[in-house]
Short mmCIF file of C-alpha atoms and ligand atoms in Angstrom, two decimals:
data_model
loop_
_atom_site.label_atom_id
_atom_site.label_comp_id
_atom_site.label_asym_id
_atom_site.label_seq_id
_atom_site.Cartn_x
_atom_site.Cartn_y
_atom_site.Cartn_z
CA MET A 26 96.62 75.87 125.32
CA THR A 27 95.64 78.40 128.01
CA ALA A 28 94.96 82.06 127.25
CA ILE A 29 98.17 82.93 129.11
CA ASP A 30 100.21 80.59 126.88
CA GLU A 31 98.48 82.01 123.79
CA GLY A 32 99.43 85.55 124.85
CA ARG A 33 103.01 84.48 125.52
CA ASN A 34 103.26 82.80 122.10
CA PHE A 35 101.81 85.86 120.41
CA LEU A 36 104.38 88.13 122.07
CA ALA A 37 107.13 85.66 121.18
CA SER A 38 106.01 85.76 117.53
CA VAL A 39 106.09 89.58 117.51
CA ASP A 40 109.58 89.53 119.10
CA HIS A 41 110.72 86.97 116.55
CA TYR A 42 109.54 89.17 113.65
CA PHE A 43 111.25 92.19 115.20
CA ASN A 44 114.53 90.35 115.71
CA LYS A 45 114.49 89.01 112.17
CA ALA A 46 114.14 92.54 110.75
CA ALA A 47 116.55 94.05 113.31
CA ALA A 48 119.22 91.58 112.16
CA VAL A 49 119.01 93.02 108.63
CA SER A 50 119.05 96.65 109.81
CA ASN A 51 122.28 98.39 110.74
CA HIS A 52 121.06 100.37 113.76
CA PRO A 53 123.03 100.17 117.04
CA THR A 54 121.95 97.37 119.42
CA GLY A 55 121.03 99.78 122.24
CA LEU A 56 118.73 101.73 119.97
CA LEU A 57 117.07 98.55 118.73
CA SER A 58 116.54 97.42 122.35
CA GLN A 59 114.85 100.73 123.11
CA ILE A 60 112.59 100.43 120.06
CA ARG A 61 111.63 96.87 121.02
CA ALA A 62 110.95 97.49 124.74
CA CYS A 63 107.43 98.16 125.96
CA ASN A 64 107.66 101.51 127.82
CA SER A 65 104.88 101.02 130.39
CA VAL A 66 102.11 98.63 131.34
CA VAL A 67 99.49 99.25 133.96
CA SER A 68 97.23 96.51 135.31
CA PHE A 69 93.96 96.97 137.17
CA ASN A 70 91.64 94.92 139.34
CA PHE A 71 88.46 96.85 140.01
CA PRO A 72 85.06 95.92 141.40
CA VAL A 73 81.84 96.25 139.44
CA ARG A 74 78.29 95.74 140.69
CA VAL A 75 76.73 92.74 138.92
CA ASP A 76 73.26 91.35 139.78
CA GLY A 77 73.25 92.79 143.30
CA GLY A 78 76.74 91.44 144.06
CA PHE A 79 80.29 92.43 143.06
CA GLU A 80 82.68 91.07 140.50
CA VAL A 81 86.39 91.88 140.29
CA ILE A 82 87.36 92.79 136.75
CA GLN A 83 90.91 92.41 135.48
CA ALA A 84 92.16 94.91 132.88
CA TRP A 85 95.36 96.37 131.35
CA ARG A 86 96.70 99.23 129.29
CA ALA A 87 100.12 99.02 127.66
CA GLU A 88 101.96 101.98 126.12
CA HIS A 89 104.62 100.44 123.97
CA SER A 90 106.44 103.49 122.62
CA ASN A 91 106.27 107.14 123.61
CA HIS A 92 108.59 108.35 120.83
CA LYS A 93 105.53 110.12 119.46
CA LEU A 94 102.57 111.38 121.46
CA PRO A 95 99.77 110.65 121.93
CA VAL A 96 100.04 106.88 121.89
CA LYS A 97 97.18 105.06 120.29
CA GLY A 98 95.54 101.65 120.23
CA GLY A 99 92.26 99.84 120.68
CA ILE A 100 90.57 98.42 123.74
CA ARG A 101 89.64 94.76 123.57
CA TYR A 102 86.95 92.98 125.59
CA SER A 103 87.91 89.33 125.65
CA GLU A 104 87.90 86.60 128.27
CA ASN A 105 91.14 85.32 126.74
CA ALA A 106 92.99 88.61 127.23
CA SER A 107 96.34 88.49 129.02
CA VAL A 108 99.09 90.97 129.78
CA ASP A 109 101.39 89.47 127.13
CA GLU A 110 98.66 89.71 124.53
CA VAL A 111 98.13 93.40 125.37
CA ILE A 112 101.87 94.11 125.13
CA ALA A 113 102.09 92.26 121.80
CA LEU A 114 99.16 94.25 120.42
CA ALA A 115 100.59 97.57 121.70
CA THR A 116 103.91 96.68 120.05
CA LEU A 117 102.21 96.05 116.72
CA MET A 118 100.50 99.46 117.03
CA THR A 119 103.86 101.26 117.25
CA TYR A 120 105.08 99.68 114.01
CA LYS A 121 101.70 100.03 112.31
CA CYS A 122 101.59 103.79 112.98
CA ALA A 123 105.12 104.19 111.66
CA ILE A 124 104.35 102.24 108.46
CA VAL A 125 101.35 104.42 107.54
CA ASP A 126 102.95 107.67 108.79
CA VAL A 127 100.44 108.23 111.57
CA PRO A 128 102.33 110.38 114.12
CA PHE A 129 101.47 108.30 117.20
CA GLY A 130 103.22 105.79 119.44
CA GLY A 131 101.60 102.39 120.01
CA ALA A 132 99.31 101.32 122.85
CA LYS A 133 96.61 98.76 123.59
CA GLY A 134 94.13 97.99 126.33
CA ALA A 135 92.11 94.96 127.34
CA VAL A 136 89.37 94.10 129.78
CA LYS A 137 89.24 90.41 130.59
CA ILE A 138 85.53 89.73 130.12
CA ASP A 139 83.26 87.91 127.73
CA ALA A 140 81.18 90.92 126.70
CA LYS A 141 78.36 88.64 125.50
CA LYS A 142 77.68 87.53 129.10
CA TYR A 143 76.86 91.02 130.42
CA SER A 144 73.87 93.35 130.04
CA ALA A 145 74.41 96.75 128.39
CA ASP A 146 74.02 98.32 131.86
CA THR A 147 76.84 96.26 133.34
CA LEU A 148 79.06 96.81 130.30
CA GLU A 149 78.54 100.55 130.71
CA ARG A 150 79.59 100.37 134.38
CA ILE A 151 82.67 98.29 133.47
CA THR A 152 83.62 100.70 130.67
CA ARG A 153 83.19 103.82 132.81
CA ARG A 154 85.12 102.34 135.71
CA TYR A 155 87.94 101.21 133.41
CA THR A 156 88.06 104.74 131.92
CA HIS A 157 88.21 106.21 135.40
CA GLU A 158 91.13 103.93 136.26
CA LEU A 159 92.91 105.08 133.08
CA ILE A 160 92.31 108.73 134.04
CA LYS A 161 93.71 108.16 137.55
CA LYS A 162 96.90 106.67 136.08
CA ASN A 163 97.17 109.35 133.35
CA PHE A 164 96.79 106.67 130.69
CA ILE A 165 94.17 108.49 128.63
CA GLY A 166 93.84 111.97 127.12
CA PRO A 167 93.93 113.63 123.68
CA ALA A 168 97.63 114.49 124.09
CA ILE A 169 98.59 111.35 126.03
CA ASP A 170 96.87 108.13 125.06
CA VAL A 171 93.88 107.76 122.73
CA PRO A 172 92.01 104.41 122.73
CA ALA A 173 89.79 103.08 119.93
CA PRO A 174 87.57 100.03 119.32
CA ASP A 175 88.99 96.56 118.98
CA TYR A 176 87.67 93.00 119.34
CA GLY A 177 84.44 93.09 121.39
CA THR A 178 84.08 96.89 121.52
CA GLY A 179 82.56 99.50 119.20
CA ALA A 180 81.10 103.01 118.94
CA ARG A 181 78.87 102.45 122.01
CA GLU A 182 81.81 101.78 124.34
CA MET A 183 83.78 104.67 122.80
CA ALA A 184 80.88 107.05 123.57
CA TRP A 185 80.87 105.88 127.23
CA ILE A 186 84.64 106.45 127.41
CA ALA A 187 84.33 109.94 125.88
CA ASP A 188 81.46 110.86 128.21
CA THR A 189 83.36 109.70 131.31
CA TYR A 190 86.48 111.58 130.25
CA LEU A 191 84.48 114.74 129.49
CA ALA A 192 82.73 114.53 132.86
CA MET A 193 86.13 114.47 134.59
CA HIS A 194 87.70 117.15 132.35
CA PRO A 195 85.02 119.74 131.54
CA GLU A 196 87.68 122.44 131.12
CA GLN A 197 89.56 120.65 128.30
CA ILE A 198 88.44 122.07 124.97
CA ASP A 199 89.92 119.09 123.05
CA ALA A 200 88.54 116.46 125.44
CA LEU A 201 86.58 114.68 122.69
CA GLY A 202 89.88 113.69 121.10
CA CYS A 203 90.53 111.36 124.07
CA VAL A 204 89.10 108.40 122.14
CA THR A 205 88.32 107.55 118.49
CA GLY A 206 85.83 105.24 116.83
CA LYS A 207 82.92 107.26 118.22
CA SER A 208 79.67 107.48 116.31
CA VAL A 209 79.34 110.55 114.06
CA PRO A 210 76.88 112.39 116.36
CA GLN A 211 79.35 111.91 119.24
CA GLY A 212 82.27 113.49 117.37
CA GLY A 213 83.23 110.50 115.24
CA ILE A 214 84.14 110.65 111.58
CA ARG A 215 82.35 109.26 108.56
CA GLY A 216 84.19 106.19 107.27
CA ARG A 217 85.73 105.05 110.61
CA LYS A 218 83.47 102.06 111.07
CA GLU A 219 84.44 100.48 107.76
CA ALA A 220 88.01 101.87 107.74
CA THR A 221 89.96 98.72 108.64
CA GLY A 222 88.06 96.52 106.17
CA LEU A 223 88.31 99.22 103.50
CA GLY A 224 92.06 99.55 104.11
CA VAL A 225 92.40 95.76 103.75
CA PHE A 226 90.63 96.10 100.40
CA TYR A 227 92.73 99.05 99.12
CA GLY A 228 95.98 97.36 100.13
CA THR A 229 95.10 93.95 98.65
CA ARG A 230 93.80 95.54 95.46
CA GLU A 231 97.13 97.34 95.06
CA ILE A 232 99.10 94.12 95.54
CA CYS A 233 96.86 92.32 93.06
CA ASP A 234 97.54 95.12 90.55
CA SER A 235 101.27 94.42 90.69
CA ALA A 236 102.17 92.22 87.73
CA GLU A 237 105.42 91.14 89.44
CA ASP A 238 103.70 90.02 92.67
CA MET A 239 100.92 88.20 90.83
CA GLN A 240 103.34 86.45 88.51
CA ALA A 241 105.31 85.17 91.50
CA LEU A 242 102.08 83.68 92.89
CA GLY A 243 101.00 82.23 89.53
CA MET A 244 97.97 84.51 89.32
CA THR A 245 96.78 87.07 86.80
CA ARG A 246 96.62 90.78 87.64
CA GLY A 247 93.57 92.35 89.27
CA LEU A 248 91.35 91.60 92.25
CA ALA A 249 88.21 91.02 90.16
CA GLY A 250 87.44 87.32 89.78
CA LYS A 251 89.73 86.19 92.60
CA THR A 252 88.15 83.88 95.17
CA PHE A 253 88.42 84.64 98.88
CA VAL A 254 87.54 83.20 102.30
CA ILE A 255 86.86 85.24 105.45
CA GLN A 256 87.38 84.10 109.02
CA GLY A 257 85.30 86.26 111.40
CA LEU A 258 82.39 88.30 110.08
CA GLY A 259 82.72 91.08 112.65
CA ASN A 260 83.48 94.71 111.96
CA VAL A 261 86.72 94.13 110.05
CA GLY A 262 85.71 90.87 108.35
CA TYR A 263 82.29 92.02 107.22
CA HIS A 264 83.55 95.28 105.73
CA ALA A 265 86.53 93.62 104.06
CA ALA A 266 84.15 91.06 102.52
CA LYS A 267 81.79 93.84 101.40
CA PHE A 268 84.49 95.86 99.60
CA PHE A 269 86.14 92.74 98.11
CA THR A 270 82.77 91.66 96.72
CA GLU A 271 82.07 95.14 95.34
CA GLY A 272 85.54 95.03 93.77
CA GLY A 273 84.56 91.87 91.87
CA ALA A 274 86.17 89.21 94.09
CA VAL A 275 84.11 86.10 94.90
CA LEU A 276 83.40 85.04 98.49
CA VAL A 277 83.62 81.23 98.55
CA GLY A 278 83.87 80.48 102.27
CA VAL A 279 83.22 81.90 105.73
CA SER A 280 84.37 80.72 109.14
CA GLU A 281 82.62 82.04 112.24
CA PHE A 282 82.37 81.10 115.87
CA GLU A 283 79.63 78.53 115.23
CA GLY A 284 81.31 76.80 112.26
CA SER A 285 82.16 77.34 108.61
CA ILE A 286 80.48 77.21 105.23
CA HIS A 287 81.69 76.74 101.66
CA ASP A 288 80.20 77.48 98.26
CA PRO A 289 82.64 77.44 95.30
CA ASN A 290 80.05 79.28 93.20
CA GLY A 291 80.01 82.28 95.49
CA ILE A 292 78.20 83.30 98.68
CA ASP A 293 75.96 86.36 98.63
CA LEU A 294 77.28 88.36 101.59
CA GLU A 295 74.10 90.31 102.35
CA LYS A 296 71.97 87.15 102.13
CA LEU A 297 74.38 85.49 104.56
CA MET A 298 74.17 88.43 106.99
CA ALA A 299 70.35 88.35 106.84
CA HIS A 300 70.40 84.55 107.37
CA ARG A 301 72.70 84.94 110.40
CA LYS A 302 70.49 87.66 111.87
CA GLU A 303 67.42 85.46 111.47
CA THR A 304 68.86 82.13 112.64
CA GLY A 305 71.76 83.26 114.84
CA SER A 306 74.22 81.23 112.74
CA ILE A 307 76.00 81.22 109.38
CA LEU A 308 75.34 77.46 109.10
CA ASP A 309 72.62 75.94 106.89
CA LEU A 310 72.72 78.75 104.34
CA ALA A 311 70.85 77.72 101.19
CA GLY A 312 73.30 76.60 98.49
CA ALA A 313 76.33 76.43 100.80
CA GLN A 314 77.85 73.37 102.42
CA ASN A 315 78.42 73.23 106.20
CA LEU A 316 81.98 72.16 107.04
CA ALA A 317 83.01 69.95 109.94
CA SER A 318 84.44 72.72 112.14
CA ARG A 319 85.16 76.43 112.23
CA GLU A 320 88.87 75.71 111.66
CA ALA A 321 88.03 73.80 108.44
CA GLY A 322 87.02 77.11 106.81
CA LEU A 323 90.66 78.21 106.81
CA GLU A 324 91.60 75.27 104.61
CA ILE A 325 89.18 75.98 101.75
CA GLU A 326 90.92 76.31 98.39
CA CYS A 327 90.90 79.96 97.31
CA ASP A 328 93.13 82.76 96.04
CA ILE A 329 92.97 84.95 99.16
CA LEU A 330 92.41 83.86 102.76
CA ILE A 331 91.49 86.71 105.11
CA PRO A 332 91.71 85.83 108.82
CA ALA A 333 89.75 88.66 110.50
CA ALA A 334 88.97 87.20 113.94
CA LEU A 335 91.83 86.79 116.41
CA GLU A 336 95.52 85.94 116.77
CA ASN A 337 97.13 82.46 116.58
CA GLN A 338 94.69 81.04 114.02
CA ILE A 339 97.20 79.69 111.49
CA THR A 340 99.76 77.69 113.42
CA GLU A 341 102.33 74.99 112.74
CA GLU A 342 99.48 72.52 113.20
CA ASN A 343 97.33 73.68 110.25
CA ALA A 344 99.71 75.79 108.08
CA GLN A 345 100.56 72.84 105.84
CA ARG A 346 96.84 72.48 104.96
CA ILE A 347 96.30 76.13 103.94
CA SER A 348 95.60 76.16 100.21
CA ALA A 349 95.25 79.89 99.50
CA LYS A 350 97.82 81.80 97.43
CA MET A 351 97.75 84.86 99.69
CA VAL A 352 97.00 85.18 103.41
CA VAL A 353 95.89 88.72 104.22
CA GLU A 354 96.16 89.41 107.96
CA ALA A 355 93.10 91.58 108.62
CA ALA A 356 93.22 90.45 112.28
CA ASN A 357 96.22 91.15 114.48
CA GLY A 358 98.66 88.24 114.69
CA PRO A 359 96.55 85.49 113.05
CA VAL A 360 99.68 83.71 111.69
CA THR A 361 102.27 82.48 114.19
CA SER A 362 105.95 82.80 113.31
CA GLY A 363 106.28 79.01 113.00
CA ALA A 364 103.34 78.93 110.61
CA GLU A 365 104.70 81.78 108.53
CA ALA A 366 107.86 79.84 107.75
CA ILE A 367 105.71 76.94 106.47
CA LEU A 368 103.50 79.25 104.39
CA GLN A 369 106.55 80.88 102.85
CA GLN A 370 107.98 77.47 101.97
CA LYS A 371 104.69 76.65 100.24
CA GLY A 372 105.01 79.87 98.18
CA ILE A 373 102.08 81.58 99.92
CA MET A 374 102.35 85.34 100.29
CA VAL A 375 101.54 86.63 103.80
CA VAL A 376 100.42 90.27 103.84
CA PRO A 377 101.28 91.39 107.39
CA ASP A 378 98.85 92.86 109.90
CA ILE A 379 101.07 95.85 110.69
CA TYR A 380 100.50 97.05 107.15
CA ILE A 381 97.21 95.65 105.93
CA ASN A 382 94.96 96.39 108.93
CA ALA A 383 96.36 99.90 109.50
CA GLY A 384 93.24 101.48 107.94
CA GLY A 385 91.57 101.67 111.35
CA VAL A 386 94.33 103.68 112.99
CA THR A 387 94.70 105.85 109.89
CA VAL A 388 91.07 106.96 110.00
CA SER A 389 91.25 107.22 113.81
CA TYR A 390 94.02 109.73 113.19
CA PHE A 391 91.70 111.66 110.87
CA GLU A 392 89.00 111.57 113.59
CA TRP A 393 91.46 112.90 116.19
CA LEU A 394 92.44 115.72 113.79
CA LYS A 395 88.74 116.51 113.33
CA ASN A 396 88.23 116.62 117.10
CA LEU A 397 91.17 118.98 117.57
CA SER A 398 90.05 121.25 114.73
CA HIS A 399 86.39 121.18 115.85
CA VAL A 400 85.11 121.21 112.27
CA ARG A 401 83.88 118.54 109.87
CA PHE A 402 86.25 117.80 106.97
CA GLY A 403 84.95 119.39 103.76
CA ARG A 404 82.63 121.85 105.51
CA MET A 405 84.62 124.93 104.49
CA GLU A 406 85.52 124.00 100.92
CA LYS A 407 82.81 121.69 99.54
CA ARG A 408 80.56 124.40 98.05
CA PHE A 409 83.50 126.50 96.93
CA GLU A 410 84.96 123.53 95.01
CA GLN A 411 81.60 122.77 93.49
CA GLY A 412 81.22 126.40 92.34
CA ALA A 413 84.73 126.38 90.84
CA PHE A 414 83.94 123.22 88.83
CA GLU A 415 80.60 124.74 87.70
CA ARG A 416 82.42 127.82 86.41
CA LEU A 417 84.98 125.63 84.63
CA LEU A 418 82.21 123.62 82.95
CA ASP A 419 80.50 126.87 81.86
CA ILE A 420 83.72 127.80 80.05
CA VAL A 421 83.99 124.31 78.50
CA GLU A 422 80.40 124.59 77.23
CA LYS A 423 81.02 128.06 75.83
CA GLU A 424 84.26 127.09 74.09
CA THR A 425 82.97 123.80 72.63
CA GLY A 426 79.45 124.96 71.93
CA ARG A 427 78.14 121.70 73.48
CA LYS A 428 75.61 121.75 76.31
CA LEU A 429 76.48 119.18 78.99
CA SER A 430 73.70 117.00 80.40
CA GLU A 431 72.61 117.31 84.04
CA ASP A 432 74.26 113.92 84.73
CA GLU A 433 77.58 114.95 83.17
CA ARG A 434 77.55 118.13 85.24
CA ARG A 435 76.70 116.24 88.45
CA VAL A 436 79.62 113.83 88.00
CA VAL A 437 82.20 116.59 87.53
CA ALA A 438 80.82 119.58 89.46
CA ARG A 439 80.87 118.38 93.05
CA GLY A 440 82.91 119.24 96.08
CA ALA A 441 84.34 116.57 98.38
CA ASP A 442 82.46 115.84 101.59
CA GLU A 443 83.87 114.20 104.72
CA ALA A 444 83.42 110.60 103.55
CA ASP A 445 85.06 111.37 100.17
CA LEU A 446 88.07 112.89 101.91
CA VAL A 447 88.40 110.04 104.43
CA TYR A 448 88.20 107.40 101.69
CA SER A 449 90.69 109.33 99.57
CA GLY A 450 93.12 109.83 102.48
CA LEU A 451 92.90 106.13 103.36
CA GLU A 452 93.38 104.97 99.76
CA GLU A 453 96.44 107.22 99.38
CA THR A 454 97.86 105.94 102.69
CA MET A 455 97.47 102.24 101.87
CA ILE A 456 98.86 102.56 98.34
CA THR A 457 101.84 104.71 99.34
CA ALA A 458 102.69 102.44 102.29
CA TYR A 459 102.64 99.33 100.10
CA HIS A 460 105.11 100.83 97.63
CA GLU A 461 107.34 101.88 100.52
CA LEU A 462 107.40 98.28 101.79
CA ARG A 463 108.28 96.98 98.32
CA GLU A 464 111.09 99.51 98.01
CA THR A 465 112.48 98.52 101.42
CA ALA A 466 112.29 94.83 100.44
CA LYS A 467 114.20 95.52 97.22
CA ARG A 468 116.74 97.82 98.90
CA ASP A 469 117.57 95.32 101.66
CA GLY A 470 117.14 92.14 99.63
CA VAL A 471 114.29 90.85 101.81
CA ASP A 472 111.95 88.21 100.35
CA ASN A 473 109.20 88.59 102.92
CA LEU A 474 106.70 91.45 103.22
CA ARG A 475 106.52 91.21 107.02
CA THR A 476 110.27 91.64 107.45
CA ALA A 477 110.09 94.55 104.99
CA ALA A 478 107.25 96.08 107.06
CA PHE A 479 109.16 95.70 110.35
CA LEU A 480 112.29 97.13 108.72
CA THR A 481 110.40 100.15 107.38
CA ALA A 482 108.93 100.80 110.84
CA ILE A 483 112.25 100.30 112.66
CA ASP A 484 114.00 102.75 110.29
CA LYS A 485 111.40 105.46 110.86
CA ILE A 486 111.32 105.02 114.66
CA ALA A 487 115.14 104.92 114.80
CA VAL A 488 115.34 108.28 113.01
CA SER A 489 112.83 109.67 115.50
CA TYR A 490 114.85 108.47 118.52
CA MET A 491 118.18 109.62 117.07
CA GLU A 492 116.89 113.10 116.29
CA LEU A 493 115.07 113.51 119.61
CA GLY A 494 117.97 112.30 121.75
CA VAL A 495 117.52 110.82 125.21
CA PHE A 496 116.11 112.78 128.17
CA PRO A 497 117.75 114.00 130.43
P1 LIG B 512 84.67 91.94 116.14
O1 LIG B 512 84.43 91.60 117.55
O2 LIG B 512 83.79 92.95 115.49
O3 LIG B 512 84.63 90.63 115.20
C1 LIG B 512 85.33 89.44 115.42
C2 LIG B 512 84.52 88.30 114.80
O4 LIG B 512 85.29 87.10 114.84
C3 LIG B 512 83.22 88.02 115.54
O5 LIG B 512 82.16 87.96 114.60
C4 LIG B 512 83.48 86.66 116.21
O6 LIG B 512 82.30 85.87 116.37
C5 LIG B 512 84.44 86.02 115.23
N1 LIG B 512 85.27 84.95 115.82
C6 LIG B 512 85.81 84.88 117.06
N2 LIG B 512 86.53 83.75 117.22
C7 LIG B 512 86.44 83.09 116.05
C8 LIG B 512 86.97 81.85 115.58
N3 LIG B 512 87.75 81.09 116.34
N4 LIG B 512 86.68 81.47 114.31
C9 LIG B 512 85.92 82.24 113.51
N5 LIG B 512 85.38 83.42 113.90
C10 LIG B 512 85.64 83.84 115.15
O7 LIG B 512 86.21 92.39 116.09
P2 LIG B 512 86.93 93.28 114.99
O8 LIG B 512 86.95 94.69 115.47
O9 LIG B 512 86.39 92.96 113.64
O10 LIG B 512 88.43 92.76 115.13
C11 LIG B 512 88.85 91.54 114.52
C12 LIG B 512 90.38 91.52 114.45
O11 LIG B 512 90.84 92.65 113.73
C13 LIG B 512 91.09 91.55 115.80
O12 LIG B 512 92.30 90.81 115.68
C14 LIG B 512 91.44 93.02 115.96
O13 LIG B 512 92.55 93.22 116.83
C15 LIG B 512 91.78 93.37 114.53
N6 LIG B 512 91.70 94.80 114.20
C16 LIG B 512 90.56 95.49 114.40
C17 LIG B 512 90.50 96.85 114.04
C18 LIG B 512 89.22 97.65 114.15
O14 LIG B 512 89.21 98.80 113.65
N7 LIG B 512 88.15 97.13 114.72
C19 LIG B 512 91.64 97.48 113.53
C20 LIG B 512 92.80 96.74 113.33
C21 LIG B 512 92.81 95.39 113.66
#
C-alpha cells in the first residue's frame, strides 16, 4: 500500500469513528458536519540547499478546528507523510484536547522527509524554512497555532522553530509560547519529554485499578505483574515502558524497525537500551529470542500491547492474531477501524489514542502557560509551602512530645517544584478524563471506549460552538 493510500485509510478510520459516535449523539446534523470538517490546510513546496544542490521539500499544516485558539498539534518528519494523514492527525488533536480539557483546537504539521537521511545542518535549514513558511501564512504564533514534537522531531527542532519565530517577532513578549516541547533551558517545562509515555502509564494504571473493567477482561486488579509488549522504543514507547516497568509490569516483548524480540521472563529495559546503543539494534539481546519479523512482535501473548510507533499497525490482516487482553494506543491511529471490530469481537479492550496519548498535549499546555506567565511553576510557593509544613511539624512534635527524624521531616516538609506539579497535573488529568469516558459510556449505553471518547469530545465541542454562535 502506498503512503497516500495509508493516509487515506487513516482519515477514513477517523471519519468512521466520528460517524459512529455522532450517530449516538443527538446534536443537529449541521453542527456535527462543522465539528467534523477540517477548517484549513496549507501545503508547501520549498527549496532547501543540500550538498551544493537544491531539493524541493513538501510539507503541510492542517488546522482542524478553530473553536478554541490557539490550535495545537505536533510536527512530524516522515517520508510517508501525506495530506490525508496530516488532516487525520489534526482531527484527532481536536478531540484529544477536548477530552482532557485543554483549551485548544486541533492542528498537525508534517514535512515529507526521512530525517535519518539528512545532516543536522540540513535538518536545521529545512526546519527554519518550514517555520518561515508557517509565519508567512499566519499558521504559527502563541495565540494562533502552537506546534510540538511528533514522530521524527524533538526538542532540537522545537528550539530551531522558536528561534526562527523569535527572530521574526522580536517585539512579541510571549513569542516563546509559539511552540512547545522545547528543552528546559529554551523555555521548556520539566516533564514534557516523558509526558506522553507517563500519561499512557497513568491512564492504563487507572483502568487496571477498575475491578469492573478487569473482571470483564478476565484479569485481576492492578498493573503490577501484568505483562506488556511495546512497538516502537522512541520517545513515547521508551517512556511508557519505563513507567510501566517501575509500576511493576513486566516487559516481555519489543518490536522495533529492525525486528522484534521476546522473553516471557521479562526484558530489562535499560539493558536493552544500552544493547541497542552499542549494536544499533534490539536484536540478539542476551536471554531474548529474535522473532521472524517486526510485525511478529505485535502477536506475542501478553496482557497489554502498546503500539507506540505509527498508524495502521493493527489491521484486518493481523487483528485476528493479536493475543493481548488490552491494546493501548500510545501511537496515533495504530488500530484501523476494520481491525477494531475484530479486536472487540475477540473481547480485547482498545484504549483509544485520543484519550491515552493526550499526556503530551496536556503538558504542552502547561509549558505554554509557563511561557505566557514567564515564571517557572513552583518558584513562588515552594519555600513558603516547605516553611508552612515545617511549622506544622513543630506543633506536632510539641503536642506529641515525639521528636521526628530528619527523614520523616524531609518526606513531609517539602514544597512542590515544577516537575512535581507537572506530574500531579498530568495524573489528575488522565484519571479525571478516564472517569468521564466511563460515565459517558454508561450514560449513552456505549460498549466501546473509543466511541465514548469521541462522544465526550463531540459533546464538549458542540457546547462550545452553540454558545459561541456563528460569525458573522
Ligand atoms: P519517535 O520518532 O520518537 O519514535 C518512534 C519509534 O518507532 C522509533 O524508535 C522508530 O524506529 C519506531 N518504528 C517506526 N516504524 C516502526 C515499525 N514499523 N515497527 C516498529 N517500530 C517502528 O516518535 P514518538 O514521538 O515516540 O511518536 C510515536 C507515536 O506516538 C506517533 O504515532 C506519534 O504521533 C504519537 N504521539 C507522540 C507524542 C509525543 O509527545 N511525542 C504525543 C502523542 C502521540
